[in-house]
């Protein structure tokens, strides 16, 4: 038996493949010992790579735990409206009604209908827009409000060709549309 081991060791160490196998085994041994001393790797959670830098994520959740509750215990902020001011859903609906009323109207008249409900920034962006390019003709449902802060909300309205998404701001309690986005159905 000893002669057999001597023969294998001598032949293994004389060939390049044998040396590579021995080095590979040594590396595996070192990695295994290092992992043994560092503790259980699953305790740290998954690793997230962001921007080329690897960072340890928080503890992972057991997939067998069926919790379907909210991510945060904080309630979403309630939109703040100045006394006597229109609620964001009413402003969003009024803007959308003016936005879709684009047939047989000049660009100036179309824009003038939206101006009372738009920020100066949005009004500047809409200046010179051809209303014939509006991809919807009628509102088909009720507005839905998603609040991000007391003075920032999204109002979505279903239209005949998709969904109209309006971002409204109320820096002084008066709601105005600040951006318009449309998603095809």
Tab-separated table of C-alpha atoms in Angstrom, residues 9 72 80 118:
chain	number	residue	atom	x	y	z
A	9	UNK	CA	2.423	11.098	-5.016
A	72	UNK	CA	-44.266	50.481	7.178
A	80	UNK	CA	-53.182	69.102	2.954
A	118	UNK	CA	-51.246	73.875	-13.788
